[in-house]
JSON list of C-alpha atoms in Angstrom, two decimals:
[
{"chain": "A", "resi": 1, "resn": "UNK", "atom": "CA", "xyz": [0.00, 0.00, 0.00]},
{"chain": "A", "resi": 2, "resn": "UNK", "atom": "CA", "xyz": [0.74, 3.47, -0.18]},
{"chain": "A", "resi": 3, "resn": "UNK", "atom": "CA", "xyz": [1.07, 3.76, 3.81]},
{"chain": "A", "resi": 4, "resn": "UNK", "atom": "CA", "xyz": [1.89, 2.29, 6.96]},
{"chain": "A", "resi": 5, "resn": "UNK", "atom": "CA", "xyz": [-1.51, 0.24, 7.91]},
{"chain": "A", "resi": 6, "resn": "UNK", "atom": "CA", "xyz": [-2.07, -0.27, 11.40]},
{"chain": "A", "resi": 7, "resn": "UNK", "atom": "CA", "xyz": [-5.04, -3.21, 12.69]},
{"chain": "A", "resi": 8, "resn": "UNK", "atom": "CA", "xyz": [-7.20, -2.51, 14.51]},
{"chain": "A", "resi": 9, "resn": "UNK", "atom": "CA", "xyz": [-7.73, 1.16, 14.29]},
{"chain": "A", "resi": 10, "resn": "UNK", "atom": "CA", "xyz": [-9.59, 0.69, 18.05]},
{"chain": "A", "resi": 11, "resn": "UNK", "atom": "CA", "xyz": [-9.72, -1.49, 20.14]},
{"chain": "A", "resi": 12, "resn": "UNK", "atom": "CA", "xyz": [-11.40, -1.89, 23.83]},
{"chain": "A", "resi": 13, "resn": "UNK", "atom": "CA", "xyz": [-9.94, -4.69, 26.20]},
{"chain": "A", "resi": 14, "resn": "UNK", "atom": "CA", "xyz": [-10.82, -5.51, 29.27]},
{"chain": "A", "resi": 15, "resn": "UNK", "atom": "CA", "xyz": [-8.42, -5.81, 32.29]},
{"chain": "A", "resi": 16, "resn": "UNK", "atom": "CA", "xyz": [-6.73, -8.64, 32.04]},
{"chain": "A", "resi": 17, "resn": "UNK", "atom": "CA", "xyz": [-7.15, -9.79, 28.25]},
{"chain": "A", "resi": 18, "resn": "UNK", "atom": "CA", "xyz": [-4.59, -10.41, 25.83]},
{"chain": "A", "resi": 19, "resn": "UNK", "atom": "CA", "xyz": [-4.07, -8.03, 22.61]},
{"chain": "A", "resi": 20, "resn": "UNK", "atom": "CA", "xyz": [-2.95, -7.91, 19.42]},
{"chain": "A", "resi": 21, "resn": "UNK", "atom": "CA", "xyz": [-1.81, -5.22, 17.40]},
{"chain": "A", "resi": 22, "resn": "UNK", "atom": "CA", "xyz": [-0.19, -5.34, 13.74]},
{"chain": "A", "resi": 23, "resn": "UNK", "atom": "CA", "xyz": [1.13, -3.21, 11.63]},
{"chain": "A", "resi": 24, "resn": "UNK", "atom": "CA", "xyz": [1.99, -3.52, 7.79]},
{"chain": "A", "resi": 25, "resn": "UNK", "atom": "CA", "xyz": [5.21, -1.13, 6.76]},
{"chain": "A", "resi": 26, "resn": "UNK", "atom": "CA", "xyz": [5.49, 0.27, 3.41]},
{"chain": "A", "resi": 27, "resn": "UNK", "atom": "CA", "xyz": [6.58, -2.59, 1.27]},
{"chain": "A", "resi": 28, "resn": "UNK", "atom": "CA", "xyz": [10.41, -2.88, 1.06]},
{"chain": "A", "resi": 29, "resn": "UNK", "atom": "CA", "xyz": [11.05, -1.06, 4.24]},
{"chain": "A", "resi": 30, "resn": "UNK", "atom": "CA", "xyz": [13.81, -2.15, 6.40]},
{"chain": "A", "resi": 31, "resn": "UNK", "atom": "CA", "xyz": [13.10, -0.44, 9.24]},
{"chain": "A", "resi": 32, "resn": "UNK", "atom": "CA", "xyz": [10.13, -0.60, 12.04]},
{"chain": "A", "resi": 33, "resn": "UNK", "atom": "CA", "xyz": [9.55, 0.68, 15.09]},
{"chain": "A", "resi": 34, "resn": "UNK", "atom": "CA", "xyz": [6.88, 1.01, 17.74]},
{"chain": "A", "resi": 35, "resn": "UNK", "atom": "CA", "xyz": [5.88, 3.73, 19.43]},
{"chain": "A", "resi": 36, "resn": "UNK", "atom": "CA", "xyz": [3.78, 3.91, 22.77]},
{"chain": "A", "resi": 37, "resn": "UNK", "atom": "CA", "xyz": [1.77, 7.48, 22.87]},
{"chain": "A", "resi": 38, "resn": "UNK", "atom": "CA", "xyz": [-0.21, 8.26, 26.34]},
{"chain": "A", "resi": 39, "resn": "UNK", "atom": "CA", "xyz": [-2.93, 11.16, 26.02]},
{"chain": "A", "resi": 40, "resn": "UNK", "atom": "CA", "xyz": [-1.18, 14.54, 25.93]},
{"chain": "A", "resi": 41, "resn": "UNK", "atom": "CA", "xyz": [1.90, 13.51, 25.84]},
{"chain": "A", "resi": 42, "resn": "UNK", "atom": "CA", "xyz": [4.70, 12.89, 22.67]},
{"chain": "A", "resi": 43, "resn": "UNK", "atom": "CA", "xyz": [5.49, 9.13, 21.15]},
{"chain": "A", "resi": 44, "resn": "UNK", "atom": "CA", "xyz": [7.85, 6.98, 23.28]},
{"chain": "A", "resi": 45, "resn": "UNK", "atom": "CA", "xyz": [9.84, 4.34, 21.78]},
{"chain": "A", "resi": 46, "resn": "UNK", "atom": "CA", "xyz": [8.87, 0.95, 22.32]},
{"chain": "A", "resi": 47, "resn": "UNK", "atom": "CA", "xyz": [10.95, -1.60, 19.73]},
{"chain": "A", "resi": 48, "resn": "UNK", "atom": "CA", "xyz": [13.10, -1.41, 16.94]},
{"chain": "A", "resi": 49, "resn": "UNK", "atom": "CA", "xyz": [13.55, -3.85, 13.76]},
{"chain": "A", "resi": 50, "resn": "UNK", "atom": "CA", "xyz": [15.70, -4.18, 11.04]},
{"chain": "A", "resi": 51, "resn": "UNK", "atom": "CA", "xyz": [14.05, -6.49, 8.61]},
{"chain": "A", "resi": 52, "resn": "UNK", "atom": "CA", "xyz": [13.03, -9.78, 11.01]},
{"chain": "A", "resi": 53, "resn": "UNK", "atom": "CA", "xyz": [15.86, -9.00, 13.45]},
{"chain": "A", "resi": 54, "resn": "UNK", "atom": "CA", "xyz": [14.80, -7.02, 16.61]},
{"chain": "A", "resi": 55, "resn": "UNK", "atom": "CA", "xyz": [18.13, -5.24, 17.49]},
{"chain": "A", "resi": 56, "resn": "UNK", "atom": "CA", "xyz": [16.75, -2.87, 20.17]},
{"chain": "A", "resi": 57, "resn": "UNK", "atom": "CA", "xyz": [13.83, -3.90, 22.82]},
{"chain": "A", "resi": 58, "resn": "UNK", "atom": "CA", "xyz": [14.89, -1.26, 25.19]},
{"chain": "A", "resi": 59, "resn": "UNK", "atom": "CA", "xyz": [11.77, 0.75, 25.32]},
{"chain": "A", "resi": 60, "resn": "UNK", "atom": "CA", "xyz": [8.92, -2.10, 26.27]},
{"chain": "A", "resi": 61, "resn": "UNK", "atom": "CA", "xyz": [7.55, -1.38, 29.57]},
{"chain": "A", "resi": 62, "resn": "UNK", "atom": "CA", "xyz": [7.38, -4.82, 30.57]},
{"chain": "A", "resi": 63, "resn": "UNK", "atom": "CA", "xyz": [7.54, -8.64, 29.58]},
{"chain": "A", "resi": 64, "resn": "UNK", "atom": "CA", "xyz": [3.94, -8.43, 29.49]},
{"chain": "A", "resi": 65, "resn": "UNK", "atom": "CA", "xyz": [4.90, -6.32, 26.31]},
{"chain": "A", "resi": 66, "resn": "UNK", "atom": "CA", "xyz": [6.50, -8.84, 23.30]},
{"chain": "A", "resi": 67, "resn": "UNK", "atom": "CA", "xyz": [6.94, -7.91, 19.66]},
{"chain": "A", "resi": 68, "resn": "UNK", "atom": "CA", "xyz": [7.45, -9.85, 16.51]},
{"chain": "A", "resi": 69, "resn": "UNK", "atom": "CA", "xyz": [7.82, -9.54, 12.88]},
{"chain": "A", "resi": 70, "resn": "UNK", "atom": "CA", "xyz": [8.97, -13.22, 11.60]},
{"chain": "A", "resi": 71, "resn": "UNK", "atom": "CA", "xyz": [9.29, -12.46, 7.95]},
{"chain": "A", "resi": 72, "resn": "UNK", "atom": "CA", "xyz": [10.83, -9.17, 7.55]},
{"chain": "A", "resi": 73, "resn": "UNK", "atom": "CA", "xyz": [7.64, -7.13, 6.99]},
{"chain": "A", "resi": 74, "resn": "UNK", "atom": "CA", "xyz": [4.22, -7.37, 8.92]},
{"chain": "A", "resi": 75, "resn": "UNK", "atom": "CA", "xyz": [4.95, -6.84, 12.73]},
{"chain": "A", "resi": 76, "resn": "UNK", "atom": "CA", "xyz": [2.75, -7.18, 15.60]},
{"chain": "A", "resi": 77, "resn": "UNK", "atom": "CA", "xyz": [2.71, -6.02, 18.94]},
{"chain": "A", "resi": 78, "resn": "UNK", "atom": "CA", "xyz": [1.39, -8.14, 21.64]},
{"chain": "A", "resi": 79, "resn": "UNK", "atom": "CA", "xyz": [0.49, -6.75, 25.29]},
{"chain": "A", "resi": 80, "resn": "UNK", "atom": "CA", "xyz": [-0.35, -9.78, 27.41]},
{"chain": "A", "resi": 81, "resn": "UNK", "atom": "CA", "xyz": [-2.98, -9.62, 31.05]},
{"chain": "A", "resi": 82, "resn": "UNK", "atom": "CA", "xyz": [-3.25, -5.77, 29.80]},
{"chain": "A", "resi": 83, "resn": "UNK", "atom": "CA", "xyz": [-3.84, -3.21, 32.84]},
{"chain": "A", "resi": 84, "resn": "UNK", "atom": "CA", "xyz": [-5.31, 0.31, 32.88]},
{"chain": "A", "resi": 85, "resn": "UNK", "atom": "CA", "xyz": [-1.93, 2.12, 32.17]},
{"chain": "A", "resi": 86, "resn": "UNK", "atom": "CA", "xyz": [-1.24, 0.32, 29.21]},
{"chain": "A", "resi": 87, "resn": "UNK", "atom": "CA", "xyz": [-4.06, 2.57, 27.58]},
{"chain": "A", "resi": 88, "resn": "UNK", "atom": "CA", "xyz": [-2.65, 4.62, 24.97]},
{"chain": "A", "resi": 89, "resn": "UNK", "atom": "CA", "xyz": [-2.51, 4.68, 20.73]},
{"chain": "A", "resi": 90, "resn": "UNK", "atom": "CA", "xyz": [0.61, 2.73, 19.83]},
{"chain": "A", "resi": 91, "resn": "UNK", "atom": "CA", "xyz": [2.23, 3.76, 16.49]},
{"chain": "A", "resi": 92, "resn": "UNK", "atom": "CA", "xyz": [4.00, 2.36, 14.29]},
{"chain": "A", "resi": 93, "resn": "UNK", "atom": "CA", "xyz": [6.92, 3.54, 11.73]},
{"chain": "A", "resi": 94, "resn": "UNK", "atom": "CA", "xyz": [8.64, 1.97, 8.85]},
{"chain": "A", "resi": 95, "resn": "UNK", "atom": "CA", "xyz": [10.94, 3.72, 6.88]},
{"chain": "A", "resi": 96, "resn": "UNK", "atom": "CA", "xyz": [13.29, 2.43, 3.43]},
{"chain": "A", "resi": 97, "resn": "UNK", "atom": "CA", "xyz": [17.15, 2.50, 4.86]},
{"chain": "A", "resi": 98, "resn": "UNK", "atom": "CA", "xyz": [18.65, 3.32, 7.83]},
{"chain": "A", "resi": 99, "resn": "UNK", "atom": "CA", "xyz": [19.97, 6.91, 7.93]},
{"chain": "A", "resi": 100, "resn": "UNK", "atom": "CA", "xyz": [19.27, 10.32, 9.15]},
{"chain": "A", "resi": 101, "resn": "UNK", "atom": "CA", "xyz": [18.64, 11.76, 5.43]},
{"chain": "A", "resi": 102, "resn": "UNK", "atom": "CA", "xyz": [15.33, 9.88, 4.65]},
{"chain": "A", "resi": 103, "resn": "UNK", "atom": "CA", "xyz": [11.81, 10.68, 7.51]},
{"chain": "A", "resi": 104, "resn": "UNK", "atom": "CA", "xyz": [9.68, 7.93, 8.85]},
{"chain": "A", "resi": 105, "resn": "UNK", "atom": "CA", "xyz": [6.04, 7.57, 7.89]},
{"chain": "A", "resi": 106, "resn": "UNK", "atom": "CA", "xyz": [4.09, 6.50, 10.65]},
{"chain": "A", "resi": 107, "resn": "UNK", "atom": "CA", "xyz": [0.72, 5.00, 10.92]},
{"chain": "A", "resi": 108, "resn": "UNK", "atom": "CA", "xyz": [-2.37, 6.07, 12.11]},
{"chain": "A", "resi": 109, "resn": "UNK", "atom": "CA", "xyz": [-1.61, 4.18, 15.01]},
{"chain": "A", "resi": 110, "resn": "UNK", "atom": "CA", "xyz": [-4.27, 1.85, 17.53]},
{"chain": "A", "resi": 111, "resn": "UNK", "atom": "CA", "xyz": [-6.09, 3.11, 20.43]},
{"chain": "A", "resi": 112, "resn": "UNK", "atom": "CA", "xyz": [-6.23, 0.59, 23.41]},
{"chain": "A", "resi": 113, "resn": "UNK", "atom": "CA", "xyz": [-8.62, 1.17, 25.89]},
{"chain": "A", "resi": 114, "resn": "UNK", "atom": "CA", "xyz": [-8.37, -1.04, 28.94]},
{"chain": "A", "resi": 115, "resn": "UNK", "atom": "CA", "xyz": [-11.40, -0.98, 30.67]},
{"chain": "B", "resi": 1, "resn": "UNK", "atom": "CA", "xyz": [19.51, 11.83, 23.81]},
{"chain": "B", "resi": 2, "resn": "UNK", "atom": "CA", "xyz": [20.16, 15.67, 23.01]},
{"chain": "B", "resi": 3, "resn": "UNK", "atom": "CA", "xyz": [17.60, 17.18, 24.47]},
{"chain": "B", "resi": 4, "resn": "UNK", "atom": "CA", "xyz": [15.04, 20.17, 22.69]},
{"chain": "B", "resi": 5, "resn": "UNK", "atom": "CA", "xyz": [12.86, 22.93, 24.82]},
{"chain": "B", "resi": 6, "resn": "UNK", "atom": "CA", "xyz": [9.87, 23.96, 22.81]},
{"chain": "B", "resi": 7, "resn": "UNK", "atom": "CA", "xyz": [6.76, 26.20, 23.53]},
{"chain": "B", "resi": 8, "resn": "UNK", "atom": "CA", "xyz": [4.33, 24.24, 24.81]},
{"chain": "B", "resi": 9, "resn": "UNK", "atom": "CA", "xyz": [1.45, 26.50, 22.46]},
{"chain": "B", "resi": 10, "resn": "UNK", "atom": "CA", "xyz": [1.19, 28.41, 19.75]},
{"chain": "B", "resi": 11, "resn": "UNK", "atom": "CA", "xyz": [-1.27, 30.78, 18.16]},
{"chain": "B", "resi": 12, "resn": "UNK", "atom": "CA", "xyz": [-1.48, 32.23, 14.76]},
{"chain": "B", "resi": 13, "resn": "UNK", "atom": "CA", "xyz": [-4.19, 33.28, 12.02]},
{"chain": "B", "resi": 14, "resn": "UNK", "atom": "CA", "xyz": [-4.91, 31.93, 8.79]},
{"chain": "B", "resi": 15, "resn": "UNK", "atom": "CA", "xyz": [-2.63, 32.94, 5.71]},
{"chain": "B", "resi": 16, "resn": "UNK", "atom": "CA", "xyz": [0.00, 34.70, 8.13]},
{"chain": "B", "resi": 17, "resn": "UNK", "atom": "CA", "xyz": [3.35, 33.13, 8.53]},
{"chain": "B", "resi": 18, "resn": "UNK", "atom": "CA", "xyz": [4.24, 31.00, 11.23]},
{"chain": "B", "resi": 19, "resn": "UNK", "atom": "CA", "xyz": [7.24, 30.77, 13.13]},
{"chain": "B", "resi": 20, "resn": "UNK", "atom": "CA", "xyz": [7.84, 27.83, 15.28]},
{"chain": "B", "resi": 21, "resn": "UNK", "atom": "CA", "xyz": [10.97, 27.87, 17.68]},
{"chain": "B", "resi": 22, "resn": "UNK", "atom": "CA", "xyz": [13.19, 25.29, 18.91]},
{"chain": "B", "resi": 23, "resn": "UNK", "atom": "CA", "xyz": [15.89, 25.39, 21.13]},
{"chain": "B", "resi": 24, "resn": "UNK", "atom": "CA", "xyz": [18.86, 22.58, 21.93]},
{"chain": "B", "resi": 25, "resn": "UNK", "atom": "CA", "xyz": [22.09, 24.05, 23.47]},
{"chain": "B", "resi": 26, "resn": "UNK", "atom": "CA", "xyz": [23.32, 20.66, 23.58]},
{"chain": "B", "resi": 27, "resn": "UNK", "atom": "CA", "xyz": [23.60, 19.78, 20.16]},
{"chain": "B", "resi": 28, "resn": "UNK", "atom": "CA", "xyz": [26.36, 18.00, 18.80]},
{"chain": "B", "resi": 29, "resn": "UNK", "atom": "CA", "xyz": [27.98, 18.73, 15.56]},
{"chain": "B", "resi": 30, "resn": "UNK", "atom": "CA", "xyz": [26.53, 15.30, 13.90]},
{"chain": "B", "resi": 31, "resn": "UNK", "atom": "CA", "xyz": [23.14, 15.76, 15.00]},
{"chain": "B", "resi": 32, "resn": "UNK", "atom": "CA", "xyz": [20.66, 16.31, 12.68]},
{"chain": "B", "resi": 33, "resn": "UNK", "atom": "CA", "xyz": [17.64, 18.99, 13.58]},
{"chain": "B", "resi": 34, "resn": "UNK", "atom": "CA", "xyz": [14.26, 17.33, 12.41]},
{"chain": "B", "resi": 35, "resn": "UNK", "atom": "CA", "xyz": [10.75, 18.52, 12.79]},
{"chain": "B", "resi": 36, "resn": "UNK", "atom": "CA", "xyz": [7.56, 16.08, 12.47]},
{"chain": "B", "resi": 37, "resn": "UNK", "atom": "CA", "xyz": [4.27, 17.48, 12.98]},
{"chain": "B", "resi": 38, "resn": "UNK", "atom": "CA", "xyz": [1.12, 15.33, 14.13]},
{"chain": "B", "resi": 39, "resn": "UNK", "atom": "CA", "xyz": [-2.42, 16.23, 13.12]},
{"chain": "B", "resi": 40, "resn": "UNK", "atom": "CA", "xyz": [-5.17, 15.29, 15.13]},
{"chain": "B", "resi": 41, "resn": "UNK", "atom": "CA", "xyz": [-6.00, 11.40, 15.21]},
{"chain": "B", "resi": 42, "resn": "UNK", "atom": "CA", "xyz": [-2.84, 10.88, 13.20]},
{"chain": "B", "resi": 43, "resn": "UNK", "atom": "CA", "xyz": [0.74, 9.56, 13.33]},
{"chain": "B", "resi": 44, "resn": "UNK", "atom": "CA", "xyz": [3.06, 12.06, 13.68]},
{"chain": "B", "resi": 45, "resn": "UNK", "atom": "CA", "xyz": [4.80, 13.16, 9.77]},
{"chain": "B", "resi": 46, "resn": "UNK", "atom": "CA", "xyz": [7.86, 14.00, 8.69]},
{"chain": "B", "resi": 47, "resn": "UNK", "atom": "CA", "xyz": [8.09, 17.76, 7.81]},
{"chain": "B", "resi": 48, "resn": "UNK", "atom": "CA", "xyz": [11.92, 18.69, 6.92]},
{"chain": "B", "resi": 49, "resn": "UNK", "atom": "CA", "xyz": [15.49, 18.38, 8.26]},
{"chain": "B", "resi": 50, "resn": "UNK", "atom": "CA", "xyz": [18.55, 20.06, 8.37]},
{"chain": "B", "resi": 51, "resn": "UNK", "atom": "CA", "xyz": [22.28, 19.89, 9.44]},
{"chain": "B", "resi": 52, "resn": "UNK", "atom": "CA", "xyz": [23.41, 23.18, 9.42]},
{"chain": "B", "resi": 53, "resn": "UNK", "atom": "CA", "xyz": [22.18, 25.29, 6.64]},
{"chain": "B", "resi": 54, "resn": "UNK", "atom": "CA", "xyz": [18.45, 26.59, 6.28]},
{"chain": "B", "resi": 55, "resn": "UNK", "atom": "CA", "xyz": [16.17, 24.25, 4.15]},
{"chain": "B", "resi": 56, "resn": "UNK", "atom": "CA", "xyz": [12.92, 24.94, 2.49]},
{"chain": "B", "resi": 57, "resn": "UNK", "atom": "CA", "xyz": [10.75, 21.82, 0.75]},
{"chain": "B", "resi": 58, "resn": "UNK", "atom": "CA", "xyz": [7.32, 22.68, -0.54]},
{"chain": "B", "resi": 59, "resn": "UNK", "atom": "CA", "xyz": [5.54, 22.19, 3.48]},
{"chain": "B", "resi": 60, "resn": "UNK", "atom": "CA", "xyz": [7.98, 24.60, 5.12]},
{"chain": "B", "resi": 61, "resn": "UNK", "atom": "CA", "xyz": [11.59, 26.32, 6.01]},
{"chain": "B", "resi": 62, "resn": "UNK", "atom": "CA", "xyz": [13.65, 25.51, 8.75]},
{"chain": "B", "resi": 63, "resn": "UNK", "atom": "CA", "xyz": [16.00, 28.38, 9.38]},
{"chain": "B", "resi": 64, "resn": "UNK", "atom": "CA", "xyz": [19.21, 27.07, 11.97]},
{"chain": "B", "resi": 65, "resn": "UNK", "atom": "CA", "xyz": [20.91, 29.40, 13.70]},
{"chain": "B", "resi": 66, "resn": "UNK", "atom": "CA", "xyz": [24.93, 29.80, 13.41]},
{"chain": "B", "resi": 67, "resn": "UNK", "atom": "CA", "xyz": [25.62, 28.48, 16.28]},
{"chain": "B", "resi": 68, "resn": "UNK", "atom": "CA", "xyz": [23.02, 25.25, 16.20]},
{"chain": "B", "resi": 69, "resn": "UNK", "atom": "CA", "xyz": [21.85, 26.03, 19.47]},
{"chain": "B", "resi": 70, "resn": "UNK", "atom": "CA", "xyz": [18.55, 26.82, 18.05]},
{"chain": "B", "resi": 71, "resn": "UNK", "atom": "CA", "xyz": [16.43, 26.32, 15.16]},
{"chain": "B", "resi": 72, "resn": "UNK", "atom": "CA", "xyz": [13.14, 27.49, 13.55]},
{"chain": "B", "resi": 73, "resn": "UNK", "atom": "CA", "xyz": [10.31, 25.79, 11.96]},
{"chain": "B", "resi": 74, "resn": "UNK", "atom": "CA", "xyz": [8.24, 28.31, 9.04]},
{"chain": "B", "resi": 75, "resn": "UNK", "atom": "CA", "xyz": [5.10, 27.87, 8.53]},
{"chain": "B", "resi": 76, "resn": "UNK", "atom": "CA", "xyz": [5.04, 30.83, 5.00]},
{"chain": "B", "resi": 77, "resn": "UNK", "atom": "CA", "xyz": [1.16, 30.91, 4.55]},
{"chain": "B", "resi": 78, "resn": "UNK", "atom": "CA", "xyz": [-0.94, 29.01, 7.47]},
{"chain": "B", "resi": 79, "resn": "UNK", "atom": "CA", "xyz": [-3.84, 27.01, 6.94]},
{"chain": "B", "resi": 80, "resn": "UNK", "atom": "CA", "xyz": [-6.56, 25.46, 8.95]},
{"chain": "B", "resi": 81, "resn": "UNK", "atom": "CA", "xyz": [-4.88, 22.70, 7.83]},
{"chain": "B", "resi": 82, "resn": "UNK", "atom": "CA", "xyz": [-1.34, 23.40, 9.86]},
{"chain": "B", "resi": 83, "resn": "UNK", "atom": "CA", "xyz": [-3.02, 23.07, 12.97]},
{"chain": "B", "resi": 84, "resn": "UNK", "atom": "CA", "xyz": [-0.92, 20.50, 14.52]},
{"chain": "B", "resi": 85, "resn": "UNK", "atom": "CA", "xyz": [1.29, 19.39, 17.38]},
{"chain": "B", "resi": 86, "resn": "UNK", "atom": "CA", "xyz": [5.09, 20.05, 15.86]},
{"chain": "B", "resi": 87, "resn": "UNK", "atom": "CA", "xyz": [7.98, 18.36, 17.44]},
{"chain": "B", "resi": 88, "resn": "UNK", "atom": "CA", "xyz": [11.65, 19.44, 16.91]},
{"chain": "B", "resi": 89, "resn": "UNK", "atom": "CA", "xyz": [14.05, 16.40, 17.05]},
{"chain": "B", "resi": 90, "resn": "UNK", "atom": "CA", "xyz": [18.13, 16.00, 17.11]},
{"chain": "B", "resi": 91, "resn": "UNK", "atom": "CA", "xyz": [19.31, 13.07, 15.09]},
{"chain": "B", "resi": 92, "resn": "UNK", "atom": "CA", "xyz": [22.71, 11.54, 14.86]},
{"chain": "B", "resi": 93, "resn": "UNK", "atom": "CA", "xyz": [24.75, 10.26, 12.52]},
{"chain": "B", "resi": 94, "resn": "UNK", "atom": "CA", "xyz": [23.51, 7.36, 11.46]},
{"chain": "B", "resi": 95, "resn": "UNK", "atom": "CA", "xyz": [25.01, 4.58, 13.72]},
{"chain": "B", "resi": 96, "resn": "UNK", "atom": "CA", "xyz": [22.72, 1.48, 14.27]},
{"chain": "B", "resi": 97, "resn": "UNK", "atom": "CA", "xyz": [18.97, 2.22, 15.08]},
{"chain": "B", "resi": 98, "resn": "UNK", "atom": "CA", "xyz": [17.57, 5.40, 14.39]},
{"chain": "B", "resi": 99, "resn": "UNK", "atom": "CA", "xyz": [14.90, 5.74, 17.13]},
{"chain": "B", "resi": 100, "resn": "UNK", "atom": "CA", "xyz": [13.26, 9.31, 17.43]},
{"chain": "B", "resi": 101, "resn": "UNK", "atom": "CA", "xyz": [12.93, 10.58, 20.59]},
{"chain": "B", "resi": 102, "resn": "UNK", "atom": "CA", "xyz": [10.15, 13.26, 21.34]},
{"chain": "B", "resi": 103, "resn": "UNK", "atom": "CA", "xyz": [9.29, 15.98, 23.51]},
{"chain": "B", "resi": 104, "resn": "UNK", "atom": "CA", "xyz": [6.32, 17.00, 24.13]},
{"chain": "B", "resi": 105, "resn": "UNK", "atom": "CA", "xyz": [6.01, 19.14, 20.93]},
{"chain": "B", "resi": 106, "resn": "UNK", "atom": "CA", "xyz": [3.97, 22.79, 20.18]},
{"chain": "B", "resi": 107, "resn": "UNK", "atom": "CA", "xyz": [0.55, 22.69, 19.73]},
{"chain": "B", "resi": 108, "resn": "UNK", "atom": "CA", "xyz": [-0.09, 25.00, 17.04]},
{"chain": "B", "resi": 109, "resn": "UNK", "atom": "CA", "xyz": [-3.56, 26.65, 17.06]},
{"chain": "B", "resi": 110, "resn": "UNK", "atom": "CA", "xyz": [-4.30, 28.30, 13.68]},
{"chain": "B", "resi": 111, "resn": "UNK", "atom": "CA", "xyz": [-7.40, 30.92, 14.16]},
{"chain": "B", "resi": 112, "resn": "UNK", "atom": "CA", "xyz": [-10.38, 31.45, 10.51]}
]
């Protein structure tokens, strides 16, 4: 597709539940990271891949918090027995090469609500 | 992480220029000075980028100072359509992951 695509665009859990979150990257992108974004505040990094490898974790709040992307280009984000504070909109970016000359395009993002 | 200071708001009117200030004393001469903006209900997007000499693309101008211990975002003609939180980011060289690290950005209010 033209974009990043982020799945659901919503999504409502209770306390407790197990979630799923994916993202599709701009085809051919190496890169992809996840970002965590609370109301009012900016993004916070969550994970970083280069194609399947996931060379930086540093960011996930917890090992409730696991993310995968086996083949190099679809990635999901999984936040297991969810609580309250994990309520946010987590984004996701892809971008072509590593580099400081080319932007990331970000998705839309998913808005977890733990109720 | 070099750190930015931004305004946390900003208000302007429609069709006037825009001029959206950064600040990061602490820059290093390899970081790069990038500025994403983030509509409502949207990811954040890439607006320009510079290293040390002012930039203009068709969305907007970033002027840098001489020093690098400040930059500007410029908005030339505002539209409803600018109204946006804008985050200034420092960059470096490329060396391994590339994770962006935001503040908490300017909310830009643009006024019909």
């Amino acid at each position: 597709g033209a974009g990043v695509s982020q799945s659901p665009r919503y999504k409502v859990a209770k306390r407790g539940q197990d979630v799923a979150l994916r993202c599709d990257p701009i085809s051919g992108h190496v890169s992809l990271f996840w970002y965590q974004q609370a109301l009012g505040q900016g993004p916070e990094f969550l994970t970083y891949f280069q194609n399947e490898a996931q060379l930086d974790k540093s960011g996930l709040p917890s090992d409730r918090f696991f993310a995968e992307r086996p083949e190099g280009s679809v990635s999901t984000l999984k936040i297991q027995r969810t609580q309250q504070e994990d309520s946010a909109v987590y984004l996701c970016a892809s971008s072509l090469v590593l580099g400081t000359d080319y932007g990331y395009t970000f998705g839309s993002g998913t808005r977890l609500t733990v109720v | 992480d070099a750190k930015t200071t931004q305004p946390n708001s900003m208000e302007s009117n429609e069709e006037e220029p825009v001029h959206l200030p950064c600040n990061h004393s602490t820059i290093s001469g390899t970081d790069y000075i990038h500025w994403y903006r983030q509509l409502p209900s949207q990811g954040p997007e890439y607006v320009i980028h510079g290293l040390t000499s002012n930039v203009n693309n068709r969305m907007a101008s970033l002027a840098i100072a001489e020093d690098r211990k400040s930059s500007t975002l410029i908005l030339h003609r505002a539209t409803l359509r600018d109204a946006a939180v804008y985050y200034c980011i420092l960059r470096p060289l490329p060396q391994g992951a590339q994770k962006l690290v935001f503040g908490q950005g300017t909310r830009l209010t643009i006024n019909p």
